[in-house]
Amino acid sequence: GQQVMQIPQYQHVQEGEDFTTYCNSSTTLSNIQWYKQRPGGHPVFLIQLVKSGEVKKQKRLTFQFGEAKKNSSLHITATQTTDVGTYFCAGNYGGSQGNLIFGKGTKLSVKP
Amino acid sequence: DAGITQSPRHKVTETGTPVTLRCHQTENHRYMYWYRQDPGHGLRLIHYSYGVKDTDKGEVSDGYSVSRSKTEDFLLTLESATSSQTSVYFCAINQLGSAYGYTFGSGTRLTVV
């Protein structure tokens, strides 16, 4: 079946350092979504990327969608303790509603 | 998010017993989804619904059934719970389908002993 690979699994940073998580699919995606889950919480939708090469920003967060629509990244500039949580990408392969596949997530910890 | 609630929030049950989890939404969204979240596996789709009485299987549907008799309610039933079904279960909704962002409920932590 379809699979979305996400790396790294864990990332520990000092507050103020940058952080990046990457997602990769072996086949072309229709779009990709990003979610954040705080410890003990539920996933919260952050953004969706649709176009090849698309770049979107939300304050210190920058999201990119690859030219081939097979990979994506989330970059956080100057991390803060409020950024702690697990970041998931979810690749949409189109077709049926069951074709949104989540990566396993990157768990970010930030040391003050 | 206030528009979607899951019940119960926590449940401990014995192996072999039936269990029903409820997802209730007040957003009148068409699509509803049940996911399970396990360490090392991320979020995996169990079943989804695209309308009243319209449901379909997801990636990990074995041992689970669902029902949607009203737009606002989506029930997940474990017919005979097993220890492998110990997990955190999330319900999600959206109006336009999987091409758009989901709103997740707060989850149900189920332990099967």
mmCIF file of N, CA and C in Angstrom, chain B:
data_model
loop_
_atom_site.group_PDB
_atom_site.id
_atom_site.type_symbol
_atom_site.label_atom_id
_atom_site.label_comp_id
_atom_site.label_asym_id
_atom_site.label_seq_id
_atom_site.Cartn_x
_atom_site.Cartn_y
_atom_site.Cartn_z
ATOM 1 N N ASP B 1 -11.434 20.967 19.957
ATOM 2 C CA ASP B 1 -12.420 21.760 19.215
ATOM 3 C C ASP B 1 -13.811 21.441 19.718
ATOM 4 N N ALA B 2 -14.602 22.439 19.957
ATOM 5 C CA ALA B 2 -15.894 22.252 20.599
ATOM 6 C C ALA B 2 -16.863 21.504 19.709
ATOM 7 N N GLY B 3 -16.651 21.490 18.394
ATOM 8 C CA GLY B 3 -17.610 20.902 17.485
ATOM 9 C C GLY B 3 -17.560 19.397 17.376
ATOM 10 N N ILE B 4 -16.647 18.758 18.072
ATOM 11 C CA ILE B 4 -16.544 17.310 18.007
ATOM 12 C C ILE B 4 -16.192 16.779 19.391
ATOM 13 N N THR B 5 -16.953 15.833 19.860
ATOM 14 C CA THR B 5 -16.700 15.246 21.170
ATOM 15 C C THR B 5 -16.680 13.731 21.074
ATOM 16 N N GLN B 6 -15.813 13.139 21.856
ATOM 17 C CA GLN B 6 -15.711 11.686 21.906
ATOM 18 C C GLN B 6 -16.044 11.209 23.321
ATOM 19 N N SER B 7 -16.714 10.065 23.380
ATOM 20 C CA SER B 7 -17.012 9.481 24.687
ATOM 21 C C SER B 7 -16.920 7.964 24.618
ATOM 22 N N PRO B 8 -16.462 7.318 25.701
ATOM 23 C CA PRO B 8 -15.886 7.965 26.880
ATOM 24 C C PRO B 8 -14.484 8.478 26.585
ATOM 25 N N ARG B 9 -13.884 9.188 27.492
ATOM 26 C CA ARG B 9 -12.518 9.648 27.326
ATOM 27 C C ARG B 9 -11.525 8.553 27.690
ATOM 28 N N HIS B 10 -11.900 7.751 28.648
ATOM 29 C CA HIS B 10 -11.064 6.631 29.087
ATOM 30 C C HIS B 10 -11.969 5.428 29.335
ATOM 31 N N LYS B 11 -11.435 4.254 29.005
ATOM 32 C CA LYS B 11 -12.192 3.038 29.298
ATOM 33 C C LYS B 11 -11.240 1.875 29.470
ATOM 34 N N VAL B 12 -11.524 1.069 30.482
ATOM 35 C CA VAL B 12 -10.816 -0.183 30.695
ATOM 36 C C VAL B 12 -11.850 -1.290 30.563
ATOM 37 N N THR B 13 -11.547 -2.276 29.743
ATOM 38 C CA THR B 13 -12.484 -3.356 29.519
ATOM 39 C C THR B 13 -11.749 -4.679 29.505
ATOM 40 N N GLU B 14 -12.506 -5.744 29.617
ATOM 41 C CA GLU B 14 -11.892 -7.071 29.642
ATOM 42 C C GLU B 14 -11.898 -7.699 28.248
ATOM 43 N N THR B 15 -10.923 -8.518 28.017
ATOM 44 C CA THR B 15 -10.846 -9.250 26.754
ATOM 45 C C THR B 15 -12.135 -10.016 26.504
ATOM 46 N N GLY B 16 -12.618 -9.924 25.267
ATOM 47 C CA GLY B 16 -13.813 -10.654 24.878
ATOM 48 C C GLY B 16 -15.107 -9.882 25.029
ATOM 49 N N THR B 17 -15.076 -8.730 25.661
ATOM 50 C CA THR B 17 -16.309 -7.953 25.839
ATOM 51 C C THR B 17 -16.491 -6.994 24.666
ATOM 52 N N PRO B 18 -17.736 -6.668 24.343
ATOM 53 C CA PRO B 18 -17.976 -5.670 23.294
ATOM 54 C C PRO B 18 -17.795 -4.260 23.856
ATOM 55 N N VAL B 19 -17.325 -3.380 23.009
ATOM 56 C CA VAL B 19 -17.091 -1.993 23.412
ATOM 57 C C VAL B 19 -17.549 -1.073 22.288
ATOM 58 N N THR B 20 -18.236 0.000 22.646
ATOM 59 C CA THR B 20 -18.647 0.990 21.654
ATOM 60 C C THR B 20 -18.130 2.358 22.052
ATOM 61 N N LEU B 21 -17.464 2.991 21.110
ATOM 62 C CA LEU B 21 -16.991 4.358 21.291
ATOM 63 C C LEU B 21 -17.853 5.277 20.435
ATOM 64 N N ARG B 22 -18.094 6.464 20.972
ATOM 65 C CA ARG B 22 -18.979 7.386 20.282
ATOM 66 C C ARG B 22 -18.251 8.659 19.875
ATOM 67 N N CYS B 23 -18.561 9.112 18.669
ATOM 68 C CA CYS B 23 -18.080 10.392 18.184
ATOM 69 C C CYS B 23 -19.302 11.222 17.820
ATOM 70 N N HIS B 24 -19.377 12.421 18.366
ATOM 71 C CA HIS B 24 -20.517 13.301 18.125
ATOM 72 C C HIS B 24 -20.027 14.640 17.613
ATOM 73 N N GLN B 25 -20.640 15.126 16.518
ATOM 74 C CA GLN B 25 -20.234 16.415 15.969
ATOM 75 C C GLN B 25 -21.441 17.335 15.845
ATOM 76 N N THR B 26 -21.166 18.612 15.983
ATOM 77 C CA THR B 26 -22.225 19.616 15.841
ATOM 78 C C THR B 26 -21.981 20.501 14.627
ATOM 79 N N GLU B 27 -21.060 20.080 13.755
ATOM 80 C CA GLU B 27 -20.664 20.895 12.597
ATOM 81 C C GLU B 27 -21.427 20.541 11.336
ATOM 82 N N ASN B 28 -22.209 19.492 11.383
ATOM 83 C CA ASN B 28 -22.948 19.024 10.200
ATOM 84 C C ASN B 28 -22.007 18.660 9.049
ATOM 85 N N HIS B 29 -20.812 18.171 9.405
ATOM 86 C CA HIS B 29 -19.862 17.756 8.379
ATOM 87 C C HIS B 29 -20.246 16.409 7.801
ATOM 88 N N ARG B 30 -19.957 16.250 6.524
ATOM 89 C CA ARG B 30 -20.340 15.027 5.812
ATOM 90 C C ARG B 30 -19.446 13.842 6.198
ATOM 91 N N TYR B 31 -18.151 14.096 6.305
ATOM 92 C CA TYR B 31 -17.199 13.004 6.455
ATOM 93 C C TYR B 31 -16.781 12.840 7.917
ATOM 94 N N MET B 32 -16.735 11.584 8.330
ATOM 95 C CA MET B 32 -16.252 11.259 9.678
ATOM 96 C C MET B 32 -15.327 10.060 9.592
ATOM 97 N N TYR B 33 -14.322 10.052 10.463
ATOM 98 C CA TYR B 33 -13.262 9.046 10.397
ATOM 99 C C TYR B 33 -12.934 8.542 11.803
ATOM 100 N N TRP B 34 -12.557 7.280 11.871
ATOM 101 C CA TRP B 34 -12.005 6.712 13.097
ATOM 102 C C TRP B 34 -10.570 6.290 12.842
ATOM 103 N N TYR B 35 -9.662 6.767 13.715
ATOM 104 C CA TYR B 35 -8.255 6.405 13.666
ATOM 105 C C TYR B 35 -7.863 5.776 14.993
ATOM 106 N N ARG B 36 -6.823 4.970 14.931
ATOM 107 C CA ARG B 36 -6.165 4.542 16.144
ATOM 108 C C ARG B 36 -4.722 5.017 16.111
ATOM 109 N N GLN B 37 -4.204 5.346 17.289
ATOM 110 C CA GLN B 37 -2.835 5.828 17.370
ATOM 111 C C GLN B 37 -2.049 4.961 18.335
ATOM 112 N N ASP B 38 -0.981 4.393 17.840
ATOM 113 C CA ASP B 38 -0.128 3.510 18.630
ATOM 114 C C ASP B 38 1.316 3.949 18.478
ATOM 115 N N PRO B 39 2.097 3.803 19.524
ATOM 116 C CA PRO B 39 3.528 4.161 19.438
ATOM 117 C C PRO B 39 4.202 3.410 18.289
ATOM 118 N N GLY B 40 4.937 4.152 17.496
ATOM 119 C CA GLY B 40 5.650 3.527 16.387
ATOM 120 C C GLY B 40 4.834 3.329 15.132
ATOM 121 N N HIS B 41 3.521 3.587 15.214
ATOM 122 C CA HIS B 41 2.656 3.386 14.047
ATOM 123 C C HIS B 41 1.960 4.657 13.592
ATOM 124 N N GLY B 42 2.018 5.684 14.368
ATOM 125 C CA GLY B 42 1.328 6.902 13.980
ATOM 126 C C GLY B 42 -0.174 6.716 13.987
ATOM 127 N N LEU B 43 -0.858 7.411 13.107
ATOM 128 C CA LEU B 43 -2.312 7.360 12.997
ATOM 129 C C LEU B 43 -2.693 6.441 11.849
ATOM 130 N N ARG B 44 -3.548 5.483 12.149
ATOM 131 C CA ARG B 44 -4.002 4.545 11.115
ATOM 132 C C ARG B 44 -5.518 4.547 11.034
ATOM 133 N N LEU B 45 -6.007 4.596 9.823
ATOM 134 C CA LEU B 45 -7.446 4.706 9.584
ATOM 135 C C LEU B 45 -8.131 3.354 9.798
ATOM 136 N N ILE B 46 -9.215 3.365 10.581
ATOM 137 C CA ILE B 46 -9.963 2.139 10.855
ATOM 138 C C ILE B 46 -11.159 2.043 9.905
ATOM 139 N N HIS B 47 -12.036 3.013 9.980
ATOM 140 C CA HIS B 47 -13.205 3.116 9.108
ATOM 141 C C HIS B 47 -13.499 4.590 8.886
ATOM 142 N N TYR B 48 -14.266 4.860 7.848
ATOM 143 C CA TYR B 48 -14.723 6.218 7.635
ATOM 144 C C TYR B 48 -16.145 6.211 7.091
ATOM 145 N N SER B 49 -16.767 7.365 7.162
ATOM 146 C CA SER B 49 -18.138 7.500 6.675
ATOM 147 C C SER B 49 -18.229 8.732 5.792
ATOM 148 N N TYR B 50 -18.962 8.597 4.690
ATOM 149 C CA TYR B 50 -19.159 9.722 3.780
ATOM 150 C C TYR B 50 -20.613 10.139 3.718
ATOM 151 N N GLY B 51 -21.387 9.705 4.694
ATOM 152 C CA GLY B 51 -22.781 10.111 4.795
ATOM 153 C C GLY B 51 -23.522 9.140 5.685
ATOM 154 N N VAL B 52 -24.776 9.475 5.980
ATOM 155 C CA VAL B 52 -25.587 8.600 6.817
ATOM 156 C C VAL B 52 -25.707 7.230 6.155
ATOM 157 N N LYS B 53 -25.349 6.235 6.917
ATOM 158 C CA LYS B 53 -25.389 4.820 6.503
ATOM 159 C C LYS B 53 -24.381 4.482 5.414
ATOM 160 N N ASP B 54 -23.499 5.405 5.085
ATOM 161 C CA ASP B 54 -22.451 5.160 4.091
ATOM 162 C C ASP B 54 -21.100 5.092 4.782
ATOM 163 N N THR B 55 -20.534 3.880 4.820
ATOM 164 C CA THR B 55 -19.246 3.714 5.482
ATOM 165 C C THR B 55 -18.340 2.841 4.631
ATOM 166 N N ASP B 56 -17.046 2.898 4.943
ATOM 167 C CA ASP B 56 -16.098 2.065 4.221
ATOM 168 C C ASP B 56 -14.918 1.749 5.136
ATOM 169 N N LYS B 57 -14.178 0.708 4.739
ATOM 170 C CA LYS B 57 -13.079 0.247 5.568
ATOM 171 C C LYS B 57 -11.821 1.067 5.319
ATOM 172 N N GLY B 58 -11.011 1.140 6.378
ATOM 173 C CA GLY B 58 -9.703 1.739 6.258
ATOM 174 C C GLY B 58 -8.626 0.685 6.312
ATOM 175 N N GLU B 59 -7.443 1.131 6.647
ATOM 176 C CA GLU B 59 -6.252 0.278 6.649
ATOM 177 C C GLU B 59 -6.293 -0.851 7.672
ATOM 178 N N VAL B 60 -6.909 -0.609 8.847
ATOM 179 C CA VAL B 60 -6.864 -1.574 9.951
ATOM 180 C C VAL B 60 -8.264 -1.855 10.465
ATOM 181 N N SER B 61 -9.144 -2.310 9.615
ATOM 182 C CA SER B 61 -10.557 -2.463 9.965
ATOM 183 C C SER B 61 -10.909 -3.793 10.637
ATOM 184 N N ASP B 62 -10.038 -4.772 10.566
ATOM 185 C CA ASP B 62 -10.367 -6.086 11.132
ATOM 186 C C ASP B 62 -10.650 -5.985 12.630
ATOM 187 N N GLY B 63 -11.775 -6.555 13.057
ATOM 188 C CA GLY B 63 -12.151 -6.541 14.463
ATOM 189 C C GLY B 63 -12.982 -5.341 14.877
ATOM 190 N N TYR B 64 -13.251 -4.453 13.918
ATOM 191 C CA TYR B 64 -14.022 -3.246 14.188
ATOM 192 C C TYR B 64 -15.220 -3.152 13.246
ATOM 193 N N SER B 65 -16.295 -2.576 13.754
ATOM 194 C CA SER B 65 -17.417 -2.225 12.898
ATOM 195 C C SER B 65 -17.861 -0.811 13.262
ATOM 196 N N VAL B 66 -18.587 -0.172 12.334
ATOM 197 C CA VAL B 66 -19.040 1.195 12.563
ATOM 198 C C VAL B 66 -20.491 1.333 12.142
ATOM 199 N N SER B 67 -21.092 2.387 12.657
ATOM 200 C CA SER B 67 -22.438 2.717 12.214
ATOM 201 C C SER B 67 -22.619 4.221 12.252
ATOM 202 N N ARG B 68 -23.421 4.695 11.306
ATOM 203 C CA ARG B 68 -23.745 6.118 11.275
ATOM 204 C C ARG B 68 -25.212 6.254 10.869
ATOM 205 N N SER B 69 -26.062 6.349 11.865
ATOM 206 C CA SER B 69 -27.495 6.451 11.625
ATOM 207 C C SER B 69 -27.959 7.899 11.568
ATOM 208 N N LYS B 70 -27.126 8.814 12.055
ATOM 209 C CA LYS B 70 -27.414 10.247 11.999
ATOM 210 C C LYS B 70 -26.148 10.970 11.578
ATOM 211 N N THR B 71 -26.312 12.119 10.953
ATOM 212 C CA THR B 71 -25.149 12.882 10.509
ATOM 213 C C THR B 71 -24.180 13.154 11.650
ATOM 214 N N GLU B 72 -24.712 13.426 12.829
ATOM 215 C CA GLU B 72 -23.866 13.878 13.922
ATOM 216 C C GLU B 72 -23.158 12.782 14.706
ATOM 217 N N ASP B 73 -23.552 11.533 14.530
ATOM 218 C CA ASP B 73 -22.969 10.466 15.353
ATOM 219 C C ASP B 73 -22.319 9.373 14.512
ATOM 220 N N PHE B 74 -21.122 8.989 14.932
ATOM 221 C CA PHE B 74 -20.385 7.914 14.267
ATOM 222 C C PHE B 74 -19.879 7.002 15.370
ATOM 223 N N LEU B 75 -20.353 5.776 15.383
ATOM 224 C CA LEU B 75 -20.029 4.836 16.442
ATOM 225 C C LEU B 75 -19.008 3.811 15.960
ATOM 226 N N LEU B 76 -18.069 3.514 16.816
ATOM 227 C CA LEU B 76 -17.067 2.478 16.541
ATOM 228 C C LEU B 76 -17.276 1.358 17.549
ATOM 229 N N THR B 77 -17.452 0.129 17.056
ATOM 230 C CA THR B 77 -17.694 -1.007 17.934
ATOM 231 C C THR B 77 -16.595 -2.048 17.780
ATOM 232 N N LEU B 78 -16.074 -2.462 18.912
ATOM 233 C CA LEU B 78 -15.178 -3.606 18.967
ATOM 234 C C LEU B 78 -16.048 -4.767 19.411
ATOM 235 N N GLU B 79 -16.301 -5.700 18.535
ATOM 236 C CA GLU B 79 -17.275 -6.757 18.812
ATOM 237 C C GLU B 79 -16.834 -7.641 19.975
ATOM 238 N N SER B 80 -15.540 -7.926 20.016
ATOM 239 C CA SER B 80 -14.971 -8.758 21.081
ATOM 240 C C SER B 80 -13.551 -8.257 21.302
ATOM 241 N N ALA B 81 -13.391 -7.381 22.285
ATOM 242 C CA ALA B 81 -12.128 -6.679 22.449
ATOM 243 C C ALA B 81 -10.957 -7.629 22.713
ATOM 244 N N THR B 82 -9.824 -7.292 22.128
ATOM 245 C CA THR B 82 -8.583 -8.034 22.356
ATOM 246 C C THR B 82 -7.516 -7.067 22.855
ATOM 247 N N SER B 83 -6.470 -7.609 23.454
ATOM 248 C CA SER B 83 -5.410 -6.759 24.006
ATOM 249 C C SER B 83 -4.729 -5.935 22.916
ATOM 250 N N SER B 84 -4.720 -6.458 21.687
ATOM 251 C CA SER B 84 -4.093 -5.723 20.580
ATOM 252 C C SER B 84 -4.888 -4.481 20.190
ATOM 253 N N GLN B 85 -6.086 -4.357 20.712
ATOM 254 C CA GLN B 85 -6.901 -3.185 20.443
ATOM 255 C C GLN B 85 -6.756 -2.102 21.522
ATOM 256 N N THR B 86 -5.881 -2.348 22.473
ATOM 257 C CA THR B 86 -5.513 -1.299 23.413
ATOM 258 C C THR B 86 -4.832 -0.194 22.631
ATOM 259 N N SER B 87 -5.369 1.012 22.723
ATOM 260 C CA SER B 87 -4.883 2.091 21.878
ATOM 261 C C SER B 87 -5.576 3.389 22.270
ATOM 262 N N VAL B 88 -5.159 4.463 21.615
ATOM 263 C CA VAL B 88 -5.890 5.719 21.693
ATOM 264 C C VAL B 88 -6.649 5.882 20.379
ATOM 265 N N TYR B 89 -7.949 6.099 20.499
ATOM 266 C CA TYR B 89 -8.815 6.198 19.330
ATOM 267 C C TYR B 89 -9.229 7.653 19.119
ATOM 268 N N PHE B 90 -9.000 8.124 17.903
ATOM 269 C CA PHE B 90 -9.393 9.481 17.553
ATOM 270 C C PHE B 90 -10.461 9.454 16.469
ATOM 271 N N CYS B 91 -11.437 10.312 16.654
ATOM 272 C CA CYS B 91 -12.428 10.573 15.622
ATOM 273 C C CYS B 91 -12.028 11.873 14.931
ATOM 274 N N ALA B 92 -12.304 11.977 13.645
ATOM 275 C CA ALA B 92 -12.024 13.195 12.897
ATOM 276 C C ALA B 92 -13.188 13.486 11.968
ATOM 277 N N ILE B 93 -13.351 14.772 11.665
ATOM 278 C CA ILE B 93 -14.421 15.181 10.762
ATOM 279 C C ILE B 93 -13.877 16.168 9.741
ATOM 280 N N ASN B 94 -14.522 16.216 8.583
ATOM 281 C CA ASN B 94 -14.384 17.373 7.712
ATOM 282 C C ASN B 94 -15.534 17.403 6.727
ATOM 283 N N GLN B 95 -15.684 18.508 6.087
ATOM 284 C CA GLN B 95 -16.842 18.717 5.237
ATOM 285 C C GLN B 95 -16.590 18.294 3.788
ATOM 286 N N LEU B 96 -15.347 18.449 3.366
ATOM 287 C CA LEU B 96 -15.063 18.302 1.936
ATOM 288 C C LEU B 96 -14.269 17.063 1.578
ATOM 289 N N GLY B 97 -13.937 16.234 2.537
ATOM 290 C CA GLY B 97 -13.232 15.004 2.226
ATOM 291 C C GLY B 97 -11.747 15.093 2.504
ATOM 292 N N SER B 98 -11.057 14.010 2.239
ATOM 293 C CA SER B 98 -9.667 13.852 2.677
ATOM 294 C C SER B 98 -8.703 14.790 1.978
ATOM 295 N N ALA B 99 -9.147 15.520 0.987
ATOM 296 C CA ALA B 99 -8.263 16.487 0.342
ATOM 297 C C ALA B 99 -8.134 17.765 1.155
ATOM 298 N N TYR B 100 -8.829 17.829 2.288
ATOM 299 C CA TYR B 100 -8.820 19.018 3.120
ATOM 300 C C TYR B 100 -8.558 18.627 4.557
ATOM 301 N N GLY B 101 -8.124 19.587 5.353
ATOM 302 C CA GLY B 101 -7.723 19.314 6.728
ATOM 303 C C GLY B 101 -8.834 18.764 7.592
ATOM 304 N N TYR B 102 -8.445 17.889 8.507
ATOM 305 C CA TYR B 102 -9.377 17.264 9.429
ATOM 306 C C TYR B 102 -9.398 17.993 10.761
ATOM 307 N N THR B 103 -10.536 17.920 11.439
ATOM 308 C CA THR B 103 -10.646 18.333 12.833
ATOM 309 C C THR B 103 -10.784 17.084 13.673
ATOM 310 N N PHE B 104 -9.873 16.933 14.625
ATOM 311 C CA PHE B 104 -9.862 15.735 15.458
ATOM 312 C C PHE B 104 -10.541 15.987 16.795
ATOM 313 N N GLY B 105 -11.155 14.913 17.311
ATOM 314 C CA GLY B 105 -11.656 14.935 18.670
ATOM 315 C C GLY B 105 -10.524 14.724 19.661
ATOM 316 N N SER B 106 -10.869 14.772 20.937
ATOM 317 C CA SER B 106 -9.859 14.695 21.991
ATOM 318 C C SER B 106 -9.376 13.281 22.269
ATOM 319 N N GLY B 107 -10.032 12.298 21.698
ATOM 320 C CA GLY B 107 -9.547 10.929 21.801
ATOM 321 C C GLY B 107 -10.171 10.133 22.931
ATOM 322 N N THR B 108 -10.138 8.819 22.761
ATOM 323 C CA THR B 108 -10.552 7.869 23.796
ATOM 324 C C THR B 108 -9.396 6.919 24.034
ATOM 325 N N ARG B 109 -8.967 6.854 25.279
ATOM 326 C CA ARG B 109 -7.897 5.907 25.628
ATOM 327 C C ARG B 109 -8.543 4.619 26.093
ATOM 328 N N LEU B 110 -8.369 3.556 25.315
ATOM 329 C CA LEU B 110 -8.986 2.262 25.616
ATOM 330 C C LEU B 110 -7.914 1.261 26.027
ATOM 331 N N THR B 111 -8.140 0.634 27.154
ATOM 332 C CA THR B 111 -7.250 -0.416 27.629
ATOM 333 C C THR B 111 -8.033 -1.712 27.737
ATOM 334 N N VAL B 112 -7.526 -2.748 27.082
ATOM 335 C CA VAL B 112 -8.169 -4.066 27.131
ATOM 336 C C VAL B 112 -7.279 -4.980 27.971
ATOM 337 N N VAL B 113 -7.839 -5.458 29.082
ATOM 338 C CA VAL B 113 -7.031 -6.280 30.000
ATOM 339 C C VAL B 113 -7.461 -7.735 29.946
#
